[in-house]
XYZ file of C-alpha atoms in Angstrom:
748
model
C 21.776 3.263 -19.003
C 23.180 5.861 -16.327
C 20.905 7.379 -13.605
C 21.073 10.657 -15.715
C 19.795 9.015 -18.848
C 17.161 7.400 -16.896
C 15.968 10.628 -15.198
C 15.949 12.050 -18.944
C 14.084 9.181 -20.216
C 11.572 9.609 -17.468
C 11.342 13.480 -17.918
C 10.671 12.923 -21.865
C 7.407 11.040 -21.023
C 6.448 13.365 -18.077
C 6.905 16.540 -19.615
C 4.407 15.387 -22.506
C 1.724 14.766 -20.031
C 2.005 18.020 -18.403
C 1.870 19.679 -21.954
C -0.642 17.873 -23.135
C -3.054 18.417 -20.168
C -2.486 22.020 -20.226
C -3.332 21.957 -24.065
C -6.503 20.192 -23.420
C -7.469 22.208 -20.727
C -7.056 25.353 -22.382
C -9.174 23.885 -25.578
C -11.875 22.224 -23.374
C -15.023 24.180 -23.291
C -16.468 25.778 -20.182
C -14.443 26.720 -17.410
C -10.618 25.854 -17.029
C -9.268 23.672 -13.865
C -6.659 26.557 -13.094
C -5.605 24.843 -10.112
C -4.392 21.796 -12.212
C -3.019 23.901 -14.974
C -0.864 25.806 -12.477
C -0.040 22.670 -10.871
C 1.267 21.126 -14.004
C 3.318 23.998 -14.835
C 5.044 24.269 -11.211
C 5.792 20.639 -11.531
C 7.262 20.767 -14.902
C 9.393 23.748 -13.686
C 10.488 21.313 -10.822
C 10.886 18.592 -13.040
C 13.179 20.506 -15.451
C 15.404 21.546 -12.475
C 15.951 17.986 -11.722
C 17.245 16.786 -15.171
C 19.058 19.996 -15.154
C 17.260 21.735 -18.024
C 17.266 25.608 -17.164
C 15.910 27.005 -20.266
C 12.693 24.785 -19.952
C 12.781 25.687 -16.189
C 12.612 29.635 -16.867
C 9.783 28.881 -19.484
C 7.712 26.889 -16.992
C 8.602 29.528 -14.233
C 7.057 32.385 -16.428
C 3.884 30.174 -17.377
C 2.930 29.303 -14.033
C 3.084 33.269 -13.219
C 0.774 33.820 -15.866
C -1.558 31.064 -14.838
C -1.408 32.555 -11.237
C -2.377 35.786 -12.702
C -5.573 34.695 -14.667
C -6.463 32.351 -12.208
C -6.805 35.314 -9.832
C -8.446 37.435 -12.460
C -5.787 39.951 -12.818
C -5.266 38.854 -16.432
C -7.495 37.855 -19.063
C -7.125 34.751 -21.005
C -7.292 36.647 -24.218
C -5.958 35.812 -27.589
C -2.306 36.770 -26.573
C -2.210 34.943 -23.292
C -3.625 31.939 -25.482
C -0.802 32.428 -28.209
C 2.046 33.100 -25.566
C 1.095 29.872 -23.896
C 1.129 27.559 -26.788
C 4.208 29.182 -28.066
C 5.787 28.483 -24.691
C 4.668 24.993 -24.680
C 5.824 24.224 -28.159
C 9.050 25.471 -27.522
C 9.682 23.289 -24.559
C 8.711 20.305 -26.607
C 10.786 21.026 -29.500
C 13.742 21.831 -27.066
C 13.425 18.525 -25.087
C 12.955 16.568 -28.424
C 16.308 18.032 -29.315
C 17.669 16.479 -26.212
C 18.639 20.190 -25.200
C 21.444 20.183 -27.904
C 19.944 23.280 -29.516
C 19.595 26.851 -27.613
C 15.978 27.582 -26.901
C 14.587 30.499 -28.762
C 13.900 33.526 -26.750
C 10.494 34.448 -28.436
C 8.664 32.265 -25.851
C 9.967 34.264 -22.771
C 9.454 37.457 -25.070
C 5.694 36.556 -25.306
C 4.992 35.583 -21.997
C 7.205 38.814 -20.570
C 4.725 40.828 -22.824
C 1.713 39.366 -21.243
C 3.060 39.706 -17.531
C 4.588 42.859 -17.894
C 3.054 44.748 -20.761
C 5.053 48.357 -20.155
C 8.460 46.417 -20.083
C 10.978 46.091 -23.026
C 11.186 42.428 -24.236
C 14.505 40.887 -24.876
C 16.234 40.417 -27.927
C 18.575 38.052 -29.460
C 18.262 34.418 -30.918
C 18.907 32.343 -28.053
C 18.865 32.041 -24.203
C 21.804 31.048 -22.134
C 21.210 28.577 -19.087
C 21.861 31.170 -16.619
C 19.685 33.742 -18.177
C 16.922 31.419 -18.677
C 16.891 30.240 -15.095
C 16.636 33.687 -13.844
C 13.173 34.128 -12.521
C 11.176 37.463 -13.155
C 11.821 40.406 -10.529
C 10.290 39.776 -7.376
C 8.313 43.054 -7.556
C 6.855 41.780 -10.947
C 5.136 39.123 -9.089
C 2.484 39.241 -6.178
C 3.569 38.393 -2.776
C 0.873 35.902 -2.146
C -0.625 33.200 -4.264
C -4.181 32.364 -3.705
C -5.497 30.007 -6.235
C -9.500 29.846 -6.032
C -10.916 26.240 -6.180
C -11.257 24.474 -9.240
C -14.148 25.905 -11.548
C -13.761 22.958 -14.160
C -16.930 21.009 -14.945
C -16.904 17.629 -13.675
C -15.188 15.179 -16.243
C -17.842 13.009 -17.990
C -17.183 9.426 -19.053
C -14.427 7.213 -17.929
C -11.403 8.535 -15.843
C -8.096 8.810 -17.442
C -5.960 6.040 -17.135
C -2.776 6.172 -15.314
C 0.574 5.964 -17.374
C 3.211 3.745 -16.284
C 6.835 4.624 -17.649
C 8.341 1.310 -18.471
C 11.666 0.713 -19.863
C 11.800 -1.168 -23.281
C 14.502 -3.940 -21.947
C 12.197 -4.800 -19.124
C 8.997 -5.640 -21.544
C 11.326 -7.553 -23.509
C 12.519 -9.445 -20.592
C 8.986 -10.220 -19.752
C 8.245 -11.208 -23.131
C 10.933 -13.761 -23.209
C 9.883 -15.057 -19.931
C 6.413 -15.574 -21.263
C 7.571 -17.364 -24.190
C 9.716 -19.780 -21.922
C 6.283 -20.222 -19.969
C 4.680 -20.916 -23.244
C 7.273 -23.506 -24.376
C 7.003 -25.634 -21.084
C 3.494 -25.808 -20.807
C 3.301 -28.479 -23.743
C 5.032 -30.969 -21.702
C 2.064 -31.321 -19.771
C -0.041 -32.467 -22.764
C 2.414 -35.050 -23.487
C 2.171 -36.157 -19.672
C -1.516 -36.107 -20.124
C -1.403 -38.652 -23.206
C 0.977 -40.905 -21.307
C -1.803 -40.906 -18.584
C -4.280 -42.030 -21.004
C -2.106 -44.864 -22.126
C -1.628 -46.058 -18.584
C -5.355 -45.837 -17.974
C -5.614 -48.121 -21.525
C -3.134 -50.540 -19.856
C -5.037 -50.811 -16.658
C -8.412 -51.566 -18.343
C -6.705 -54.191 -20.610
C -5.183 -55.919 -17.422
C -8.544 -55.477 -15.737
C -10.471 -57.068 -18.715
C -7.883 -60.000 -18.905
C -8.434 -60.680 -15.216
C -12.082 -60.857 -15.702
C -11.442 -63.201 -18.483
C -9.726 -65.530 -16.358
C -12.283 -65.533 -13.724
C -14.915 -66.513 -16.111
C -12.611 -69.410 -17.334
C -12.013 -70.636 -13.942
C -15.648 -70.786 -13.074
C -16.345 -72.813 -16.286
C -13.732 -75.243 -15.680
C -11.978 -77.860 -18.056
C -9.159 -80.113 -18.947
C -6.666 -77.304 -19.454
C -7.813 -75.259 -16.548
C -4.389 -75.120 -14.731
C -2.642 -74.636 -17.968
C -4.800 -71.679 -19.001
C -4.665 -69.961 -15.899
C -0.944 -70.209 -15.712
C -0.890 -68.713 -19.083
C -3.482 -65.866 -17.742
C -1.498 -65.186 -14.827
C 2.021 -64.927 -16.741
C 0.136 -62.383 -19.126
C -1.266 -60.414 -16.184
C 2.150 -60.656 -14.429
C 4.134 -59.155 -17.886
C 1.081 -56.640 -18.195
C 1.755 -55.540 -14.648
C 5.589 -54.915 -15.026
C 4.872 -52.888 -18.068
C 1.876 -51.062 -16.253
C 4.734 -50.406 -13.445
C 7.208 -49.274 -15.698
C 4.862 -46.717 -17.552
C 3.839 -45.252 -14.284
C 7.369 -44.823 -13.147
C 8.278 -43.194 -16.454
C 5.147 -40.844 -16.300
C 5.979 -39.814 -12.814
C 9.609 -38.916 -14.056
C 8.065 -37.013 -16.709
C 5.517 -35.247 -14.773
C 8.149 -34.281 -12.139
C 10.254 -32.688 -15.038
C 7.408 -30.900 -16.647
C 6.459 -29.671 -13.285
C 9.878 -28.384 -12.596
C 10.187 -26.734 -16.146
C 6.724 -24.999 -15.663
C 7.635 -23.831 -11.838
C 10.882 -22.620 -13.163
C 9.432 -20.730 -16.276
C 6.412 -19.328 -13.991
C 9.169 -18.303 -11.585
C 10.925 -16.305 -14.201
C 7.837 -14.806 -15.341
C 7.006 -13.616 -11.896
C 10.147 -12.355 -11.266
C 10.462 -10.461 -14.454
C 6.661 -8.954 -13.737
C 7.848 -7.888 -10.123
C 11.013 -6.307 -11.623
C 8.913 -4.372 -13.957
C 6.724 -3.162 -10.961
C 9.494 -2.887 -8.453
C 12.564 -0.509 -9.306
C 15.138 1.237 -6.635
C 13.902 4.409 -5.651
C 16.878 5.977 -6.818
C 15.838 5.561 -10.441
C 13.266 8.484 -9.761
C 14.869 10.480 -6.756
C 18.098 9.728 -7.598
C 18.725 13.383 -8.971
C 16.937 15.449 -6.698
C 19.667 15.927 -4.135
C 21.868 17.456 -7.219
C 18.883 19.566 -8.174
C 18.633 20.969 -4.536
C 22.212 21.593 -4.464
C 21.901 23.441 -7.765
C 18.950 25.509 -6.433
C 20.906 26.760 -3.348
C 23.841 27.505 -5.404
C 21.562 29.743 -7.630
C 20.163 31.432 -4.392
C 23.667 31.802 -2.975
C 23.248 29.347 -0.071
C 25.011 26.422 1.110
C 23.596 23.062 1.779
C 24.364 19.559 2.411
C 21.779 17.334 0.765
C 21.894 13.347 1.521
C 19.670 10.415 0.896
C 18.978 6.966 2.534
C 17.212 4.138 1.206
C 17.678 5.144 -2.328
C 18.191 1.176 -3.145
C 14.723 0.165 -1.576
C 12.814 -1.544 -4.347
C 9.265 0.234 -4.794
C 6.767 -0.008 -7.226
C 7.385 2.124 -10.417
C 3.880 3.605 -10.449
C 3.986 4.586 -6.667
C 7.371 6.224 -7.276
C 6.191 8.241 -10.169
C 3.405 9.442 -8.404
C 5.556 10.579 -5.637
C 8.338 12.365 -7.785
C 6.500 15.913 -7.714
C 5.551 15.766 -3.951
C 9.208 14.972 -2.910
C 10.620 17.531 -5.569
C 8.221 19.996 -3.833
C 8.976 19.233 -0.418
C 12.807 19.302 -1.117
C 12.253 23.150 -2.397
C 10.191 23.810 0.475
C 12.907 22.560 2.886
C 15.439 24.707 1.385
C 13.148 27.738 1.096
C 11.772 27.609 4.706
C 14.733 26.012 6.274
C 17.586 28.339 5.373
C 18.997 30.612 7.852
C 21.758 33.058 7.930
C 25.503 31.465 8.693
C 25.350 33.789 11.728
C 21.747 32.910 12.739
C 22.965 29.013 12.624
C 26.045 29.653 14.777
C 24.114 31.446 17.296
C 21.749 28.532 17.596
C 24.691 25.996 17.585
C 24.206 24.466 14.422
C 26.715 23.758 11.622
C 27.055 27.032 9.190
C 25.521 24.897 6.456
C 21.861 23.779 6.239
C 21.335 19.885 6.109
C 18.510 18.213 4.252
C 18.090 14.575 4.684
C 15.873 12.341 2.410
C 14.675 9.072 3.921
C 12.894 6.203 2.162
C 12.181 2.956 3.951
C 9.671 0.190 4.324
C 7.961 -0.108 7.767
C 5.675 -3.432 7.770
C 3.633 -2.770 4.959
C 4.067 0.841 4.579
C 6.431 2.871 2.620
C 7.575 6.105 4.697
C 9.301 8.904 3.117
C 11.116 11.693 5.379
C 12.069 15.126 4.239
C 14.204 16.349 7.326
C 15.996 19.670 7.599
C 17.820 21.383 10.744
C 16.850 24.830 9.510
C 14.692 27.210 11.588
C 11.629 24.698 12.216
C 8.068 25.516 11.675
C 6.763 29.132 12.516
C 3.499 28.607 14.341
C 3.018 32.049 14.770
C 3.408 32.843 10.833
C 1.130 29.803 9.987
C -1.591 30.987 12.528
C -1.455 34.639 11.135
C -1.875 33.148 7.392
C -4.740 31.135 8.585
C -6.469 34.191 10.102
C -5.848 36.313 6.856
C -7.318 33.359 4.558
C -10.233 33.222 6.800
C -9.191 29.309 7.917
C -9.516 30.198 11.635
C -11.499 32.764 13.614
C -9.352 36.110 14.842
C -9.609 34.832 18.508
C -8.962 31.197 17.605
C -5.504 29.582 18.993
C -5.698 26.048 17.659
C -3.468 23.198 18.909
C 0.121 22.810 17.284
C -0.838 20.029 15.734
C -3.741 21.788 13.953
C -1.762 24.486 12.699
C 0.869 22.359 11.393
C -1.929 20.452 9.001
C -2.824 24.033 7.368
C 0.235 24.405 5.067
C -1.227 21.611 3.089
C -3.962 23.618 2.071
C -4.031 25.036 -1.405
C -2.282 28.351 -1.732
C -1.255 28.600 1.806
C 2.281 30.169 2.043
C 3.943 32.243 4.730
C 6.596 33.329 2.394
C 6.944 37.031 2.048
C 7.704 37.163 -1.742
C 7.366 34.695 -4.649
C 10.812 33.520 -6.045
C 12.066 30.333 -7.917
C 11.654 28.439 -4.766
C 8.605 29.010 -2.850
C 5.909 31.638 -2.345
C 3.180 30.494 -4.364
C 1.743 27.833 -1.554
C 1.482 25.035 -3.917
C 4.527 22.787 -2.754
C 2.698 21.268 0.271
C -0.765 21.089 -1.257
C 0.730 18.927 -4.162
C 2.040 16.884 -1.339
C -1.114 16.372 0.371
C -2.983 15.699 -2.430
C -0.688 12.805 -3.875
C -0.926 11.436 -0.285
C -4.502 11.187 -0.256
C -4.832 9.801 -3.964
C -2.354 7.033 -2.791
C -4.601 6.386 0.457
C -1.822 7.629 2.785
C -1.091 10.915 5.030
C 1.454 13.770 5.267
C 2.075 15.586 8.194
C 4.773 17.988 9.163
C 6.440 17.976 12.641
C 8.970 20.065 14.414
C 12.559 18.193 14.285
C 14.617 17.688 17.573
C 16.642 19.619 18.124
C 16.344 21.899 15.062
C 14.550 21.776 12.098
C 11.337 20.250 10.374
C 10.274 17.020 9.041
C 7.873 16.316 6.368
C 6.518 12.550 6.688
C 4.455 10.731 4.180
C 2.967 7.370 5.061
C 1.710 5.476 2.313
C 0.389 1.617 2.164
C 2.761 -0.352 -0.365
C 1.005 -1.694 -3.510
C 0.728 -5.348 -3.910
C 3.997 -7.419 -4.603
C 5.950 -10.312 -3.843
C 7.780 -9.966 -0.286
C 9.294 -12.275 2.042
C 6.981 -12.770 5.200
C 7.455 -15.392 8.304
C 4.363 -17.192 8.641
C 3.208 -17.714 12.573
C 0.300 -19.126 14.483
C -1.284 -17.508 17.246
C -4.879 -17.830 18.705
C -5.621 -20.653 16.545
C -5.035 -18.566 13.272
C -2.015 -17.836 11.127
C -0.637 -14.384 10.462
C 2.333 -13.014 8.635
C 5.063 -10.672 9.448
C 7.489 -9.005 7.234
C 10.850 -11.197 7.479
C 12.957 -7.796 7.371
C 11.399 -7.057 10.782
C 12.475 -10.310 12.292
C 15.575 -10.063 13.770
C 16.045 -13.545 15.057
C 13.730 -16.785 15.715
C 14.206 -18.243 19.054
C 12.651 -20.514 21.834
C 11.816 -18.878 25.464
C 11.533 -20.857 28.709
C 8.550 -18.749 30.495
C 10.055 -19.927 33.761
C 13.262 -18.295 33.393
C 12.180 -14.777 32.158
C 13.389 -11.807 34.401
C 10.947 -8.792 35.352
C 11.618 -5.277 35.032
C 8.838 -2.976 36.265
C 6.324 -5.861 36.599
C 6.535 -7.016 33.127
C 8.711 -9.922 31.721
C 12.155 -9.173 29.793
C 14.748 -11.220 28.062
C 18.484 -10.183 27.945
C 20.071 -9.923 24.624
C 22.810 -12.348 23.973
C 25.626 -12.026 21.395
C 28.283 -9.311 20.552
C 26.043 -6.765 18.943
C 25.597 -3.222 20.081
C 22.921 -4.160 22.328
C 24.186 -7.120 23.808
C 23.594 -7.100 27.849
C 20.465 -4.948 27.179
C 16.926 -6.280 28.040
C 13.843 -6.458 25.522
C 10.252 -6.587 26.586
C 8.004 -10.005 25.617
C 4.747 -10.312 25.152
C 2.403 -12.815 23.592
C 1.255 -12.163 19.990
C -2.413 -13.616 20.901
C -2.513 -10.857 23.603
C -1.298 -8.168 21.591
C -3.966 -8.918 18.932
C -6.553 -9.393 21.928
C -7.646 -12.787 20.629
C -7.796 -16.113 23.183
C -4.554 -18.037 23.495
C -4.473 -21.720 22.851
C -2.997 -24.085 25.384
C 0.813 -24.133 25.281
C 2.777 -27.318 25.863
C 5.039 -27.390 28.768
C 8.631 -26.087 28.218
C 9.999 -23.594 26.048
C 7.882 -21.493 23.465
C 8.705 -20.227 20.091
C 9.314 -16.717 19.679
C 10.518 -13.811 17.388
C 12.668 -10.831 18.043
C 10.989 -8.108 16.153
C 12.469 -4.878 15.215
C 10.638 -1.483 14.539
C 11.070 2.043 14.045
C 10.826 2.645 17.892
C 12.363 -0.203 19.119
C 12.667 -3.849 19.322
C 10.865 -6.716 21.620
C 10.082 -10.394 21.817
C 6.848 -11.753 20.534
C 5.909 -15.341 21.473
C 3.811 -17.419 19.204
C 1.985 -20.770 19.357
C 3.795 -22.241 16.639
C 6.333 -21.017 13.748
C 5.690 -22.237 10.308
C 7.912 -21.259 7.409
C 9.132 -18.146 5.697
C 7.824 -17.888 2.042
C 7.886 -14.966 -0.670
C 4.228 -14.226 -1.092
C 1.900 -11.607 -3.011
C 1.145 -9.120 -0.364
C -2.435 -7.868 -0.964
C -3.879 -4.653 0.339
C -5.658 -4.989 3.917
C -9.201 -6.626 3.718
C -12.422 -4.347 3.832
C -13.222 -5.842 7.181
C -12.280 -2.847 8.929
C -9.200 -4.095 10.822
C -6.968 -1.854 12.989
C -4.795 -0.092 10.465
C -2.377 0.431 12.973
C -1.840 -3.653 13.220
C -2.636 -4.710 10.101
C -1.351 -3.599 6.719
C -1.924 -6.392 4.289
C -3.130 -9.653 3.294
C -1.546 -12.654 2.156
C -3.165 -16.206 0.535
C -1.858 -19.165 2.126
C -3.871 -21.364 0.000
C -6.239 -21.139 -2.759
C -8.783 -19.398 -0.389
C -6.878 -19.253 3.026
C -6.179 -15.522 3.971
C -3.769 -14.362 6.541
C -3.388 -10.915 7.822
C 0.015 -9.351 7.490
C 0.560 -7.382 10.974
C 2.784 -4.329 11.284
C 5.737 -4.864 13.738
C 5.643 -1.220 14.864
C 1.927 -1.516 15.608
C 2.806 -4.609 17.485
C 5.771 -2.767 19.526
C 3.466 0.000 20.478
C 0.879 -2.514 22.284
C 3.702 -3.772 24.320
C 2.608 -1.724 27.161
C -1.191 -2.435 26.880
C -1.645 -6.129 27.151
C -2.827 -6.620 30.390
C -1.366 -6.824 34.008
C -1.094 -10.477 33.941
C 2.762 -11.830 33.392
C 3.952 -13.310 30.252
C 4.270 -16.668 31.876
C 0.715 -16.790 32.453
C -0.197 -15.786 28.969
C 2.314 -18.138 27.303
C 0.802 -20.870 28.948
C -2.599 -20.301 27.464
C -4.507 -18.862 30.379
C -6.673 -16.803 27.956
C -6.863 -13.338 26.826
C -5.739 -10.425 29.052
C -8.942 -8.648 27.462
C -11.492 -11.329 28.846
C -12.842 -11.851 25.179
C -12.873 -15.910 25.501
C -16.574 -17.134 24.824
C -18.480 -18.326 27.703
C -20.594 -20.509 25.457
C -17.580 -22.692 23.799
C -19.823 -24.358 21.330
C -22.650 -21.865 20.275
C -23.136 -21.829 16.533
C -22.767 -18.434 14.622
C -24.018 -17.978 11.112
C -21.728 -15.603 9.023
C -23.378 -14.023 5.998
C -20.898 -11.993 3.747
C -20.524 -12.264 -0.156
C -16.733 -11.368 0.050
C -14.744 -14.786 0.593
C -11.898 -12.859 2.432
C -14.275 -11.467 4.981
C -16.121 -14.647 5.512
C -12.773 -16.541 6.271
C -11.397 -13.800 8.597
C -14.754 -13.809 10.604
C -14.846 -17.347 10.575
C -11.231 -17.626 11.897
C -11.723 -14.880 14.828
C -14.844 -16.933 15.872
C -13.865 -20.268 15.875
C -10.537 -19.073 17.747
C -12.915 -17.638 20.279
C -14.328 -21.401 20.479
C -17.573 -20.828 18.639
C -18.955 -23.253 15.947
C -19.292 -21.354 12.458
C -21.345 -21.831 9.220
C -21.182 -19.528 6.454
C -23.329 -18.213 3.619
C -22.554 -15.841 0.701
C -25.813 -13.790 0.732
C -28.745 -13.008 2.915
C -31.157 -15.223 0.585
C -28.756 -18.203 1.102
C -28.932 -17.785 4.789
C -32.610 -17.160 4.977
C -33.123 -20.456 3.159
C -30.751 -22.492 5.141
C -32.353 -21.062 8.357
C -35.693 -22.114 7.256
C -34.526 -25.690 6.403
C -33.396 -26.264 9.808
C -30.173 -28.064 8.969
C -28.625 -27.152 12.204
C -29.544 -25.004 15.131
C -28.087 -21.377 15.032
C -27.605 -19.157 18.074
C -26.580 -15.870 16.489
C -26.351 -14.308 12.837
C -23.355 -11.902 11.737
C -24.226 -10.508 8.505
C -22.939 -7.918 6.046
C -25.526 -5.400 4.841
C -24.543 -4.971 1.065
C -25.049 -8.155 -0.543
C -26.517 -9.562 -3.547
C -30.128 -10.916 -3.835
C -31.184 -10.238 -0.292
C -28.987 -7.615 1.586
C -28.372 -7.769 5.460
C -31.546 -5.164 6.040
C -33.772 -7.310 4.036
C -32.621 -10.314 5.953
C -33.160 -8.818 9.460
C -36.562 -7.722 8.222
C -37.674 -11.312 7.044
C -36.201 -13.096 10.241
C -38.148 -10.733 12.446
C -41.375 -11.387 10.438
C -41.212 -15.151 11.292
C -41.985 -16.294 14.768
C -39.203 -18.827 14.637
C -36.618 -16.454 14.138
C -38.003 -13.505 16.136
C -35.764 -13.745 18.817
C -32.741 -14.921 17.170
C -29.513 -12.613 17.927
C -28.661 -10.603 14.727
C -25.471 -8.439 14.423
C -24.901 -6.314 11.450
C -21.274 -5.417 10.596
C -20.599 -3.445 7.584
C -19.013 -0.294 6.123
C -22.079 1.717 5.703
C -21.554 3.614 9.085
C -23.950 6.692 8.382
C -26.341 7.618 11.139
C -29.295 6.844 8.817
C -28.105 3.277 7.947
C -27.166 2.707 11.894
C -30.781 3.723 12.772
C -32.523 1.717 9.994
C -30.804 -1.797 10.772
C -31.620 -1.223 14.652
C -35.145 -0.132 13.632
C -35.673 -3.129 11.568
C -34.509 -5.393 14.635
C -30.898 -5.815 14.579
C -29.358 -6.353 18.011
C -26.110 -4.638 17.186
C -24.942 -2.735 14.463
C -20.870 -2.654 14.054
C -19.035 -0.913 11.579
C -15.999 -2.298 9.582
C -14.191 1.120 9.845
C -13.726 1.248 13.686
C -14.099 -2.610 13.594
C -12.361 -4.227 16.711
C -12.587 -8.039 17.115
C -12.588 -7.804 20.992
C -15.565 -5.576 20.701
C -16.863 -7.789 18.172
C -16.421 -10.938 20.787
C -17.798 -9.013 23.673
C -20.886 -7.844 21.910
C -21.560 -11.682 20.740
C -20.758 -13.010 24.376
C -23.191 -10.318 25.684
C -26.186 -11.356 23.128
C -25.372 -15.061 23.778
């Protein structure tokens, strides 16, 4: 299936979602969420352009114009408007179902035009050509500013709607075959179990025979020696059979395990292939779409894309299709300049737009870059004042102004056309970015133009990572960011501006240059373990802003592991992008190379030679009382394990409990002396507040230091925890392990 067929197959499902959502909204009782209805029509128009269906694009364009007028109160949702809308939706559905082979009847456009321009004459004829259908209504017929009101729809009751994942049938069939293969391999485990049972029976028989010989030997008799010899021969024969059976069992079990592992690996690969697809499958037609739009507007544009071969979760790509489409249209509309103006600015005569897709650490970064006129801060400020977003005499910083175009209905365009003016493009971008727990930002581009950057966390997927050890804990780094593994001699490091550097060897472009060196423990702010004399292991990391060497205590191996989202412990999002499980219950943090490289200049003034030789943390977080015992109370196994790892690396002895009641019972049982309690708030049976209250009521624990660390950071919660008697209250959202260790050190 070529890329166009893939795009058409995706559009076949996508357009039905938009049509069904619009129909459901119009049929619902109560208010209509016009913001969502308008966005659906807007997205349908862009998607139709991406797959080269101009008739659908033209009808969708008229639909969004009608929805805009209704939402602004300039046209009633009367019988004619409803009839025209449903006719347009039916015509789009039939046209797409026919594969675009038949012409689109012009009655839908005529009905919509009659609603929009009651005094204008309606078109006639039996069909609409692609060029006619693509033509938008005249600018004077459309208002110059689109200001959609906030949603007036009542909150939906019941369960939220389920997301739809578009999956090719071939991928499902491949996964089914792999599952059958795994099912066929599993019965071999049953055969191994049966052989193990026979082996146990042989062993019991030999044991019984041995006991019989022992009894006969004790009884004595004339034929004692003969009987013993006969019995020993039987035992020897049985042992031989037992050894052969055990050997056969071991070989059979090895073959069975290999078969199961192979089948399981195939299931895993097919499952990952089901979720991960090249970005080209969704974004492949967007460059052509932008070029077609530019030609229709009489403009020249060069569109290129980088990173379309990057495998990304299918569901994430589907969610990002609309935002990227709107962003590209926005770049073409707002970045376009007259050729003469571009020449005066020293630019090539043709506007250039670049779409970039890359994975940085555990994040997906999409960029839409153009070399156009750049952000017009004065126009943004004027529109913001007109909409009441800022006071007339207020002058926000450029960063604040660049965030305003993401507001719904915000547009600096002077008129509405086929490209822009309704203020929905960047609003859709921001809305989807927030839904995916990411962010979107606008920035001026050097030397010319604008960049729109979307930064999103990658969903769970199997990814190769390098497992390293530092500060007594294990961490994972994306293998794609590791350029080389090496060993460094601290005594031979060079120094530049007071900081250690290493010359880059080889024949590459950077040969002869120097790269900075830092200890991973110092970058993370954890105590360093003593290193052996001689060279130390190091990794050469590459990030979006540069490269550098990171030394570690030990290099373990490279594995392909399931990268899960970062734990809810409040780790620094600039450093941690996910979690992997190294064993059944041993999590390790996945570190962001960019975040580590950004900290190279903030690891303290001591030279790297001292840091690498284990003189302690540059931030002074080494515990003074090396063997104080801390009771960690949290119902999350990931959080408990991570906190235990941090505290043990700092020299503390740690015991754990799963909730407040277990912690209270253990303290009352006096199993071991406890010097401090570190507890979550939200836990089953007895929460953190209840634990503090119970401890403060008992004389034996009235002075026991208690630190609450929780995601509940409201002022009322903090005040309540401290009033109940907690010695410190830390929030996971702003968690810093150095602050935790410093707090514990002060209390102990």
